[in-house]
Coordinates of C-alpha atoms in Angstrom, one line a residue:
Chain A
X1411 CA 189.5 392.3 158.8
X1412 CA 191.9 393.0 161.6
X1413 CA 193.9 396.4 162.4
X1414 CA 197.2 396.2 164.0
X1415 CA 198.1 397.4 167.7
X1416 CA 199.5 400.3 166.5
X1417 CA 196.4 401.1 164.4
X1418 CA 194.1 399.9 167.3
X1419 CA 196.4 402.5 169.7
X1420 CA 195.8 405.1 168.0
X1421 CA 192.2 404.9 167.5
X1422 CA 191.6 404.7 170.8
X1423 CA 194.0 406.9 172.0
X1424 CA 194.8 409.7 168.8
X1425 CA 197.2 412.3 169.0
X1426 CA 196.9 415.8 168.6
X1427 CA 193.1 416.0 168.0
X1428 CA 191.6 419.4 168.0
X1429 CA 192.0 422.6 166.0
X1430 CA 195.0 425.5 165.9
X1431 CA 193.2 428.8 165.6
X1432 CA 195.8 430.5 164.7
X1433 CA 197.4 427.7 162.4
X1434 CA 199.3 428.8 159.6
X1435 CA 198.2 426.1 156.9
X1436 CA 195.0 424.5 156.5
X1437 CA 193.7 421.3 154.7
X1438 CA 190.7 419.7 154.2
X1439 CA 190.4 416.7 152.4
X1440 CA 187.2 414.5 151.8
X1441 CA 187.2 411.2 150.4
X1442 CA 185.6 410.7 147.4
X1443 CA 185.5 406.7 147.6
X1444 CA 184.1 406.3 151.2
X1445 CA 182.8 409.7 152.3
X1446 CA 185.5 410.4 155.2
X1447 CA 186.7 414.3 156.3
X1448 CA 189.7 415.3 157.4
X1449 CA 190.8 418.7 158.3
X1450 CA 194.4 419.3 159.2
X1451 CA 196.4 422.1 160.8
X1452 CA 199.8 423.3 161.0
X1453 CA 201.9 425.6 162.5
X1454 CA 205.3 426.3 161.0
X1455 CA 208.0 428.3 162.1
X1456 CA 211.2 428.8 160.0
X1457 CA 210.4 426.5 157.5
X1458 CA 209.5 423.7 159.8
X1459 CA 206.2 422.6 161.0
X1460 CA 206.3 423.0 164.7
X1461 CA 202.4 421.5 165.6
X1462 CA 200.1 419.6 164.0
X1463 CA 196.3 419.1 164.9
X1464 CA 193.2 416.9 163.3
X1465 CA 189.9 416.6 163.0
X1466 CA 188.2 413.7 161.3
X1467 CA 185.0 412.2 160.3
X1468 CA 185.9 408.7 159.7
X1469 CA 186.7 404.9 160.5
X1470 CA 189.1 403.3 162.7
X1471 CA 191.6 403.5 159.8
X1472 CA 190.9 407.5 158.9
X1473 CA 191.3 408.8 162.7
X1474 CA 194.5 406.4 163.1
X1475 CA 196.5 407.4 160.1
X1476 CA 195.0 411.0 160.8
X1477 CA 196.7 410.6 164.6
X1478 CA 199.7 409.1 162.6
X1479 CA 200.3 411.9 160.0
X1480 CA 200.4 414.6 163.1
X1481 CA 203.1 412.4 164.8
X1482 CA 205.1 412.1 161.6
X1483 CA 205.3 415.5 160.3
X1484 CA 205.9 417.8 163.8
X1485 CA 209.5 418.8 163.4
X1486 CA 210.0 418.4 159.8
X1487 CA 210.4 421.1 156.8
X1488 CA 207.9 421.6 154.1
X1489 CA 209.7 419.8 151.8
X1490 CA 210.4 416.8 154.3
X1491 CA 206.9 416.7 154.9
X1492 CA 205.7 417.0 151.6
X1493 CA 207.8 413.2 150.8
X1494 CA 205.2 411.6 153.5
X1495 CA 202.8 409.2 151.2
X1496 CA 199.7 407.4 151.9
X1497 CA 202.2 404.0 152.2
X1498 CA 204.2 405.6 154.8
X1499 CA 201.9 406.6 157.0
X1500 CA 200.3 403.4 156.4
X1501 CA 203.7 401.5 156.9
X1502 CA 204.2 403.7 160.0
X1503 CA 201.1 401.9 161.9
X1504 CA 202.1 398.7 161.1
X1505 CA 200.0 398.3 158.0
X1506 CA 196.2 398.5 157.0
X1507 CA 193.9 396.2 155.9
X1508 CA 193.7 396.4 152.2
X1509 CA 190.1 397.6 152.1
X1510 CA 191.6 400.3 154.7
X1511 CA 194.2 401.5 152.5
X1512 CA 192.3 404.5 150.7
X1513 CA 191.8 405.9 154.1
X1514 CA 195.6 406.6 154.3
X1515 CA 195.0 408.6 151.3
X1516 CA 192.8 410.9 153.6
X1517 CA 195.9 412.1 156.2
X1518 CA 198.3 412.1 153.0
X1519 CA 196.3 414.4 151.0
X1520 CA 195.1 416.4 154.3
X1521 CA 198.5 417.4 155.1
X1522 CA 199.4 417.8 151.3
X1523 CA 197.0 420.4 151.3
X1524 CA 197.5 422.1 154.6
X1525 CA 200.7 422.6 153.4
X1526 CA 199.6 424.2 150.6
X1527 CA 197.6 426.2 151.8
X1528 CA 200.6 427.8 153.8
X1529 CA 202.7 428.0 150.9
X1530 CA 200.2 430.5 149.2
X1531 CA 199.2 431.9 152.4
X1532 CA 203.3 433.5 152.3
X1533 CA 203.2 433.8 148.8
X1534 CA 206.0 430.9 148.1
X1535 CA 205.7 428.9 144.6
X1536 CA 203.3 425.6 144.8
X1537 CA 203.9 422.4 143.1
X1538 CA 201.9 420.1 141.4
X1539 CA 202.8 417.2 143.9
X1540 CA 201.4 419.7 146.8
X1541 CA 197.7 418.5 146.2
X1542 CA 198.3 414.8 146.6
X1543 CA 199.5 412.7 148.8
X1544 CA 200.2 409.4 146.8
X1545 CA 200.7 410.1 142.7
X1546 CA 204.7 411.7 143.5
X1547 CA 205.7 409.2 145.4
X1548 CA 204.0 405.9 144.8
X1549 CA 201.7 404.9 142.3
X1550 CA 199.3 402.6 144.7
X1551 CA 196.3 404.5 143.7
X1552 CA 195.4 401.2 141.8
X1553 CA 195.4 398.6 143.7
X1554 CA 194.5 399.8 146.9
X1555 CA 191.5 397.9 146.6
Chain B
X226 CA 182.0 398.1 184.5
X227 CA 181.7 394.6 183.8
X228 CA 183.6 392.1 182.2
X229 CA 180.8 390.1 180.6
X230 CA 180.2 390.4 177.1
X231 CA 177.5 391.2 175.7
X232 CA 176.1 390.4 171.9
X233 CA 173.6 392.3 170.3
X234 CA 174.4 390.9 166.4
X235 CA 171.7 387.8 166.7
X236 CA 170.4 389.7 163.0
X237 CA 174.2 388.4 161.9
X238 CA 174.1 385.1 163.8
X239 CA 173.2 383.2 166.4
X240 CA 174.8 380.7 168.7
X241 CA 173.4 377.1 168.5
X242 CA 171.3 376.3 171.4
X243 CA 172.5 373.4 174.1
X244 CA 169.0 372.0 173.2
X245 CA 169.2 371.6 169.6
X246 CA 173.2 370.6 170.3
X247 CA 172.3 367.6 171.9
X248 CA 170.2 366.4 169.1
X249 CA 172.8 367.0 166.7
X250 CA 175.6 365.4 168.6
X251 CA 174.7 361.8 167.9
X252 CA 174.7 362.0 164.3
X253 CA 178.3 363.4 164.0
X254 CA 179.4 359.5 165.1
X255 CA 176.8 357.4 165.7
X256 CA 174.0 358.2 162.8
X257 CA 176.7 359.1 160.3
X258 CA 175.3 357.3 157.4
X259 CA 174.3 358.6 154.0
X260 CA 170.8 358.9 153.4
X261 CA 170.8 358.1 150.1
X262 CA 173.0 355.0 150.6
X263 CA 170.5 351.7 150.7
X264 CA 172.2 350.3 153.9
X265 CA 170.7 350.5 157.2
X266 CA 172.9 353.1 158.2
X267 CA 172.0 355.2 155.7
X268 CA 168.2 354.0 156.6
X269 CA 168.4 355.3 159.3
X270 CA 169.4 358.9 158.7
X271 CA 166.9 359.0 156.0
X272 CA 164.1 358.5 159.0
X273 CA 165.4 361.2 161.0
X274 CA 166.2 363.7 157.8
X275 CA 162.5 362.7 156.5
X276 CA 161.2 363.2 160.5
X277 CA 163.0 366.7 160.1
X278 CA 161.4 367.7 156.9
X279 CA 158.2 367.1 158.3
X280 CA 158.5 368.9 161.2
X281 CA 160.0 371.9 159.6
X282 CA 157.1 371.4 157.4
X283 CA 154.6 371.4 159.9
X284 CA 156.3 374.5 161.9
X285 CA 155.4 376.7 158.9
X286 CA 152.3 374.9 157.4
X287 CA 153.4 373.7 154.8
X288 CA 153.9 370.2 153.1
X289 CA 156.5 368.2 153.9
X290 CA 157.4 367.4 150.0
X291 CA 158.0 371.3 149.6
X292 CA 160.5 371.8 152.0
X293 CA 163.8 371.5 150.0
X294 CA 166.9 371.6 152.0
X295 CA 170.2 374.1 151.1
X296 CA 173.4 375.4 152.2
X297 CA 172.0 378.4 154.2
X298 CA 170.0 381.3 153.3
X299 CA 172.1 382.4 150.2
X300 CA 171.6 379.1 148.1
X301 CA 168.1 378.9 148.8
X302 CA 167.6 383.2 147.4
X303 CA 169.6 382.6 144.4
X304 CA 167.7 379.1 143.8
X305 CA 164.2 380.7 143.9
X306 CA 165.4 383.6 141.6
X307 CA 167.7 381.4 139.3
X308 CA 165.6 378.4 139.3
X309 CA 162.2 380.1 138.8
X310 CA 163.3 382.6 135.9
X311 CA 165.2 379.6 134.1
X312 CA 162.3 376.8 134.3
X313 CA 160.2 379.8 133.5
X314 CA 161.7 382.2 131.0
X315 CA 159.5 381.2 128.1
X316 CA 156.3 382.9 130.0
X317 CA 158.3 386.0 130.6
X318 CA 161.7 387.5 131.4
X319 CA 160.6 390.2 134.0
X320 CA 161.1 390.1 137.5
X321 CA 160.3 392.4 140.2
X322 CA 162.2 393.0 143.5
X323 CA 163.0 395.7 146.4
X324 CA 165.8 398.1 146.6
X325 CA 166.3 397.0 149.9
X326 CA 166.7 392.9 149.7
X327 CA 169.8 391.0 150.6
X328 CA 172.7 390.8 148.6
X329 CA 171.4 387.3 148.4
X330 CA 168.5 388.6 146.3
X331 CA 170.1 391.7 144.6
X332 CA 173.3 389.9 143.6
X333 CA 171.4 387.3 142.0
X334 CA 168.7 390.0 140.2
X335 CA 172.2 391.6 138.7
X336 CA 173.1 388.0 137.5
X337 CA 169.4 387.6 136.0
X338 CA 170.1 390.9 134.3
X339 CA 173.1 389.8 132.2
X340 CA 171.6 387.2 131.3
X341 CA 168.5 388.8 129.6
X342 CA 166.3 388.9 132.5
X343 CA 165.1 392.4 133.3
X344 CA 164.7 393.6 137.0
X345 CA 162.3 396.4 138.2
X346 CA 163.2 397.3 141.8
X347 CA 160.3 398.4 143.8
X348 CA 161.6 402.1 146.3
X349 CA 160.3 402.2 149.9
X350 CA 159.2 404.8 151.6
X351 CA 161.4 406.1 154.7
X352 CA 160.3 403.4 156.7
X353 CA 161.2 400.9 154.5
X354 CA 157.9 399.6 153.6
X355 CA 157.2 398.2 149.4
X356 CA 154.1 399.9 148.8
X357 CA 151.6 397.4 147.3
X358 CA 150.3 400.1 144.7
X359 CA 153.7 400.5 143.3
X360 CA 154.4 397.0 142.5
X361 CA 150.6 396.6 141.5
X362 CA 152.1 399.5 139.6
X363 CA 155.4 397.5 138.1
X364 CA 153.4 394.5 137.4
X365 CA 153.9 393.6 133.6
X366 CA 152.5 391.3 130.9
X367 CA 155.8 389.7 131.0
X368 CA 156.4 389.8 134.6
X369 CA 157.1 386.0 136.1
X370 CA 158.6 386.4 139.4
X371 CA 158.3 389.0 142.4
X372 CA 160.5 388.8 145.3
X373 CA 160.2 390.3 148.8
X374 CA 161.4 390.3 151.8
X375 CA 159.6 389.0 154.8
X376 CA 161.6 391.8 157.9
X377 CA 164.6 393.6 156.5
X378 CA 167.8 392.6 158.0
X379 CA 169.1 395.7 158.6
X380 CA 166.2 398.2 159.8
X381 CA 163.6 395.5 161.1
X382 CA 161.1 396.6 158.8
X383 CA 158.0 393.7 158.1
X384 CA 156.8 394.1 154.8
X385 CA 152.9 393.2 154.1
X386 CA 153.6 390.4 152.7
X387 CA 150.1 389.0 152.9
X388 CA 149.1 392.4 150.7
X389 CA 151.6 392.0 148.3
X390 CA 151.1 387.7 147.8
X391 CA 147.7 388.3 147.3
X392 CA 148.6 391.2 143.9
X393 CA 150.8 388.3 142.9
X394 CA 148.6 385.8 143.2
X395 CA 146.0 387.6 141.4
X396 CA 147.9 388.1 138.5
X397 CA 149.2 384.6 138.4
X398 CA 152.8 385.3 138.8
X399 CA 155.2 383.5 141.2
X400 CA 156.0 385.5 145.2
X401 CA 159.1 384.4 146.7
X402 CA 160.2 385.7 150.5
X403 CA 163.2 385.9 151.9
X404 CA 162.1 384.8 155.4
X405 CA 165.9 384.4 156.8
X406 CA 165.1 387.5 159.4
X407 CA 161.7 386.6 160.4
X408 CA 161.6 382.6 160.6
X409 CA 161.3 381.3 164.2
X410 CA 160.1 385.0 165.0
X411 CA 157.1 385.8 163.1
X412 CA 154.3 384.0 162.5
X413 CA 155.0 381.8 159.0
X414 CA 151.7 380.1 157.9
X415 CA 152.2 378.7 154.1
X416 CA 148.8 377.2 154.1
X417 CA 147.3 380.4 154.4
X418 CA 149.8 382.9 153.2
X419 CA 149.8 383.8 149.3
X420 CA 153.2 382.7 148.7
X421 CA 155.1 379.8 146.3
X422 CA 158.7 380.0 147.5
X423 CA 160.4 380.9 150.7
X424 CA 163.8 381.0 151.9
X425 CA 165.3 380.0 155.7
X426 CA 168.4 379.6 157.4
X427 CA 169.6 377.8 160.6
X428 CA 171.9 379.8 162.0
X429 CA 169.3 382.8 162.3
X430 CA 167.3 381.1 165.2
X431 CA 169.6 379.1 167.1
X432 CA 170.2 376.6 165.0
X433 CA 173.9 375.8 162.9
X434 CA 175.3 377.3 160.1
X435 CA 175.2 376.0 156.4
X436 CA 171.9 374.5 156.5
X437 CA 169.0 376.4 155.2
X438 CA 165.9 375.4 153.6
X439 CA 163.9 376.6 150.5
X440 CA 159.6 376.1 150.3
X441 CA 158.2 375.7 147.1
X442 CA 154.9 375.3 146.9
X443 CA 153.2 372.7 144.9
X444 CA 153.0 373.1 141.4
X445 CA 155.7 375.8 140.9
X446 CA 158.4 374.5 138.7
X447 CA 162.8 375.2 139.4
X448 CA 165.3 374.2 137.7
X449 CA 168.2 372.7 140.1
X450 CA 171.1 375.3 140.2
X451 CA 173.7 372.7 141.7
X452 CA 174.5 369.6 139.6
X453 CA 175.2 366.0 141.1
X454 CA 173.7 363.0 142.7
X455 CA 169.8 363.0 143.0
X456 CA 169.3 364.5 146.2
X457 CA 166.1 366.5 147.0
X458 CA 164.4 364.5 144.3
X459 CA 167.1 365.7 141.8
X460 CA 166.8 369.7 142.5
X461 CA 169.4 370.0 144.9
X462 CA 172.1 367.6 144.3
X463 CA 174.9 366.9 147.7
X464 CA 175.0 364.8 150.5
X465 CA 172.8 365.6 153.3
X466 CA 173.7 367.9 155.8
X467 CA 172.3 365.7 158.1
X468 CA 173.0 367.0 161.3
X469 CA 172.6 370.6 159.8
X470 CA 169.3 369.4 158.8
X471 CA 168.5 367.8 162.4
X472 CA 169.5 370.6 164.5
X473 CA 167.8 373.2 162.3
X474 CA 164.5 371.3 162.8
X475 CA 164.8 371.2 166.3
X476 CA 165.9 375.1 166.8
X477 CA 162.8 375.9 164.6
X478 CA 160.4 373.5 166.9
X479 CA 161.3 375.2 169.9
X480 CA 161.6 379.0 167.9
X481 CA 157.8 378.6 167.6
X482 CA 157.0 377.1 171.1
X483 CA 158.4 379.6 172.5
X484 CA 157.5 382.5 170.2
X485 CA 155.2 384.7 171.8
X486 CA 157.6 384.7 175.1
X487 CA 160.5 385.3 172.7
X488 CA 158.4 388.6 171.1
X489 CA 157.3 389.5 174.5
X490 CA 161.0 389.8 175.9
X491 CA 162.5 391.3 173.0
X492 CA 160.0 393.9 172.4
X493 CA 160.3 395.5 175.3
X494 CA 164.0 395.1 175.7
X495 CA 164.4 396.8 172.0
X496 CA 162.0 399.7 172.8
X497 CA 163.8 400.3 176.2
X498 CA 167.1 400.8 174.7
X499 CA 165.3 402.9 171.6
X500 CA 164.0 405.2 174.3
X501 CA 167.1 405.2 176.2
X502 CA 169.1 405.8 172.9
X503 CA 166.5 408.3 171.9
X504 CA 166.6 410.6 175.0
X505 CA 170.3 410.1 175.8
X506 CA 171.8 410.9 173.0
X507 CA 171.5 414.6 170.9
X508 CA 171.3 414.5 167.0
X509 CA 170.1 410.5 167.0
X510 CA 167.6 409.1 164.6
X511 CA 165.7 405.9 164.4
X512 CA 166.0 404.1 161.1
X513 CA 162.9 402.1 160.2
X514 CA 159.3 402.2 161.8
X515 CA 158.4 402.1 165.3
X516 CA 156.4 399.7 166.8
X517 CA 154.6 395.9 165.3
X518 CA 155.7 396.8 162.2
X519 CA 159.3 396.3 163.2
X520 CA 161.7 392.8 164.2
X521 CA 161.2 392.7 167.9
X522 CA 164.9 392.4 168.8
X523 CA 165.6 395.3 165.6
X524 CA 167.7 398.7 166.8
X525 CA 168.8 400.8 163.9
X526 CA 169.9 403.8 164.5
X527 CA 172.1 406.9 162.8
X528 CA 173.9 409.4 165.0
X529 CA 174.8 412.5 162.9
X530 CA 178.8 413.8 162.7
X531 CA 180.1 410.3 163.6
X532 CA 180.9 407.3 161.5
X533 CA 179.8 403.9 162.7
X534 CA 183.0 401.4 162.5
X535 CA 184.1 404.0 165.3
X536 CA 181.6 403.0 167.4
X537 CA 181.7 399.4 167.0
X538 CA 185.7 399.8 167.7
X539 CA 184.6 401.4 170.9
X540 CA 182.2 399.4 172.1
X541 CA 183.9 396.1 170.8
X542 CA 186.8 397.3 172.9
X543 CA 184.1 397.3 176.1
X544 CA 183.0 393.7 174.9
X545 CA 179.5 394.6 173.2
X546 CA 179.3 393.4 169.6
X547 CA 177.5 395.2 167.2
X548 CA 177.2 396.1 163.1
X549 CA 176.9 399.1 160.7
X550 CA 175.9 399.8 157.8
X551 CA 178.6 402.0 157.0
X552 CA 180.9 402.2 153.8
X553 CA 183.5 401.6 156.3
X554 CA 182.4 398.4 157.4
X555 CA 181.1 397.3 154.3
X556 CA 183.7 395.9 152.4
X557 CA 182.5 398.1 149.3
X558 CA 183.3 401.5 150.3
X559 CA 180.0 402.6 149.8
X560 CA 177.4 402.8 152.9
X561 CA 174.1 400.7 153.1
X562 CA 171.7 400.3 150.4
X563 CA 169.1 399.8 152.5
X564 CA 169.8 403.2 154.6
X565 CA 170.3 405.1 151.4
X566 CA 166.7 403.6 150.1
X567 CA 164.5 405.1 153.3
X568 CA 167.0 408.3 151.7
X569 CA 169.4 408.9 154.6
X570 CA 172.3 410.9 153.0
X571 CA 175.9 409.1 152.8
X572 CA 177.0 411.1 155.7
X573 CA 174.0 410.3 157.9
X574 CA 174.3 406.3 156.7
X575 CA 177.5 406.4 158.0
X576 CA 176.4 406.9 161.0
X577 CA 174.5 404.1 161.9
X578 CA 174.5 401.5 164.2
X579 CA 172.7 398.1 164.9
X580 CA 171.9 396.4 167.6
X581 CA 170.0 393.3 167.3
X582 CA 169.0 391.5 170.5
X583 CA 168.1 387.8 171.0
X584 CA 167.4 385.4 173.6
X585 CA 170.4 386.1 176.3
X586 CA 170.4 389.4 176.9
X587 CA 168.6 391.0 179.6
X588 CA 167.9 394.7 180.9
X589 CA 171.1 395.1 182.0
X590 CA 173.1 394.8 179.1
X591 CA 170.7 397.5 177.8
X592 CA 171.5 399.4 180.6
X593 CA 175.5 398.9 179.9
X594 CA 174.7 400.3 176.4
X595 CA 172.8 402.9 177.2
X596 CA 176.0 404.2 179.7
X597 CA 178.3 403.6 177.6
X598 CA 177.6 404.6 173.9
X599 CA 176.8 408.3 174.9
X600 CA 180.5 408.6 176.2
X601 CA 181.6 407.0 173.1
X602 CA 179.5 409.7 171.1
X603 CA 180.9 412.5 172.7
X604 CA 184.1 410.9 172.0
X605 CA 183.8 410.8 168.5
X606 CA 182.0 413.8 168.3
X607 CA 185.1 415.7 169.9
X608 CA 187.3 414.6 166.9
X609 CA 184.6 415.2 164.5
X610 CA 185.0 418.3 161.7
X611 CA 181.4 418.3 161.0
X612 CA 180.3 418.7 164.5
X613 CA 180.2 422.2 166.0
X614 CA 178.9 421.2 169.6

């Protein structure tokens, strides 16, 4: 099993670890097939999530696509946000192992979540897509193994 | 900071010894023949894969007629267990193992299971030890097999095997040990120990890969598993690994010439980086026992709110090589057996981390752990949700 330079880079070097006291959206995701923890935060400011910090309890490939996620999302709307799946954060780091694979599940459904989390925090409506992070958009759930 | 590697996986592998190499060389080109084969060539491999047998034999006092030669480790678990409870179903289709054997074992017990065999598998205590009075316990009229473990792979526990031969032998049923940890490092005497089948492998003591060997004492009955010519008086059919076979006697001669040295060294080299690991890193703990009961070059430990592969990234990326047992690296998704048998948590499991030392390293490359895995910790730590400093 190898992991890619970008995958490597950010395990060794992850983005936007920490917390956001004052975040505006909150999700924590644990993953029921390996045990890994994410927790994300956001900040968002007209619709758009400004910062975005993590915390995880996990593998090479759970704090890399967890680095990856934060990096993806700063500076998009809810709703762009909300189209970022497990493969594209996966595709964004060059690609994971497939026995790695379910821990891009983790970031997907962390942020998923946070986001959420800020939509009932201001009262806006929640869909059913807002508590996954792969079924709307791919259908890899099967064969990530 | 150096740039020398350092290895502390010798409980995954080990490098072949320059001594043992230069016994093998020759019969890549020169003694090529086939054993089997009439000719002289194949004459004179024969002598040399006979000589082998006998010293292997001799190494762990046994016969030379019961040492039966494999393809590693693996082949010679699932012959015992296959072999045995085939030639041997019509006495009984029980079996007992541990929940903590190799895949090698536990795999195979599975197998046994679907076809009609049933498996009791003995718990350990949070050491990792069988307790004798619960297999004394699991013993049943129909029970033809129990198989043990001689040291556990993972957490360095020795198992009483002596103890637990003797219940077996008492009640007439067959003990087989998986040896693959301890052979070369623990004493192995066969004339005296209660056992009828054990299982070695080469590459475990400085010897090459895909050569393993299987004792069966006199008297116990297998059925072959692989099909073919008449090798190993028609119970392990293949052409010799000849060279395999060569270089494995040689690494087990010297293995038990140099034993107690060998114990010496790695004993105190594996309790200087337990205490080190111990007092220089918060929230660690040691998994298995402390002490003789443990493989001398065996470090198992868990570090709570971090998950291993992490660590090994880490220190992989400083040159030191080491394993975990968990789901991460596992391949399954699901941490450790053996760490969840002593009754770690998932989470704790997780954490863990082996180091397993052998005959290169020294007291400085415990010294470069012990610098460098607390940083890594914190590290970790730092990006951990579970850890609230």
């Amino acid at each position: 099993m190898e992991y890619t330079d970008k995958v490597m880079d950010h395990f060794m070097h992850p983005r936007n670890v920490g917390e956001i006291k004052d975040a505006d959206g909150v999700g924590e995701q644990g993953n029921a097939k390996c045990g890994d923890i994410m927790k994300l935060y956001i900040k968002v400011e007209d619709g758009k999530i400004t910062d975005a910090k993590f915390k995880t309890f996990g593998c090479g490939a759970a704090i890399a696509t967890s680095s990856m996620v934060t990096e993806m999302v700063v500076g998009k709307t809810l709703d762009e946000a909300l189209t970022i799946s497990n493969q594209a954060v996966a595709e964004a780091l060059g690609g994971l192992p497939p026995v790695k694979m379910h821990c891009s599940l983790l970031a997907a459904e962390a942020l998923h979540k946070a986001i959420k989390d800020y939509k009932l925090k201001n009262g806006l409506p929640v869909d059913k897509c807002d508590d996954c992070g792969a079924c709307c958009h791919d259908h890899g759930h099967e064969d990530e193994e | 900071m150096t740039d020398k590697k350092i290895y502390l996986d010798h409980a995954a592998t080990t490098a072949v010894r320059k001594e043992v190499l230069d016994v093998m060389l020759p019969f890549f080109t020169e003694h090529f023949g086939n054993p089997m084969s009439v000719h002289s060539f194949g004459r004179d491999v024969s002598k040399y894969v006979e000589r082998a047998r006998e010293s292997i034999a001799d190494n762990l006092g046994a016969e030379p007629k019961e040492i039966f030669f494999t393809g590693g480790g693996t082949e010679a678990d699932n012959w015992a267990l296959r072999g045995y409870a085939l030639a041997n179903a019509n006495k009984g289709r029980h079996i007992i193992t541990s929940s903590i054997e190799h895949h090698a074992v536990l795999h195979t017990c599975e197998y046994l299971e679907k076809e009609g065999f049933e498996v009791t598998y003995l718990p350990v205590d949070s050491e990792g030890f069988v307790d004798p009075q619960e297999l004394e316990k699991a013993i049943r009229p129909d029970t033809i097999l129990v198989s043990i473990m001689h040291a556990n792979n993972e957490i360095g526990t020795i198992q009483p095997i002596a103890e637990l031969g003797s219940i077996c032998r008492d009640k007439k049923i067959a003990f087989h040990v998986d040896a693959v940890q301890s052979t070369g490092v623990l004493p192995i005497n066969l004339a005296e120990l209660p056992v009828d089948m054990l299982s070695l492998s080469g590459h475990k003591f400085y010897g090459p890969k895909g050569i393993g060997a299987l004792y069966v004492k006199k008297g116990i009955r297998l059925k072959p598993i692989i099909f073919g010519g008449g090798q190993e008086r028609g119970l392990r059919a293949g052409t010799h690994n000849h060279v395999g076979i060569i270089g494995m006697a040689k690494a087990l001669e010297l293995a038990v010439a140099e034993q107690k040295d060998y114990v010496a060294k790695l004993t105190k080299l594996r309790d200087s980086l337990i205490d080190g690991l111990i007092n220089n890193i918060p929230q660690i703990r040691l998994n298995g026992p402390y002490g003789e009961k443990r493989l001398p070059g065996n470090v198992n430990v868990s570090i709570q709110y971090i998950e291993g592969e992490g660590m090994l990234l880490h220190l992989d990326m400083l040159g030191i090589a080491a394993s975990s047992g968990s789901a991460c690296t596992s391949g399954s998704l699901d941490p450790s057996h053996v760490l969840l048998a002593i009754g770690l948590s998932h989470e704790i499991a997780h954490g863990s981390l082996r180091l397993s030392l052998g005959r290169e390293n020294t007291e400085e490359d415990i010294n470069q752990v012990l610098d460098v895995l607390p940083k890594i910790v914190a590290n970790l730590r730092a990006m951990s949700p579970l850890y609230h400093g």
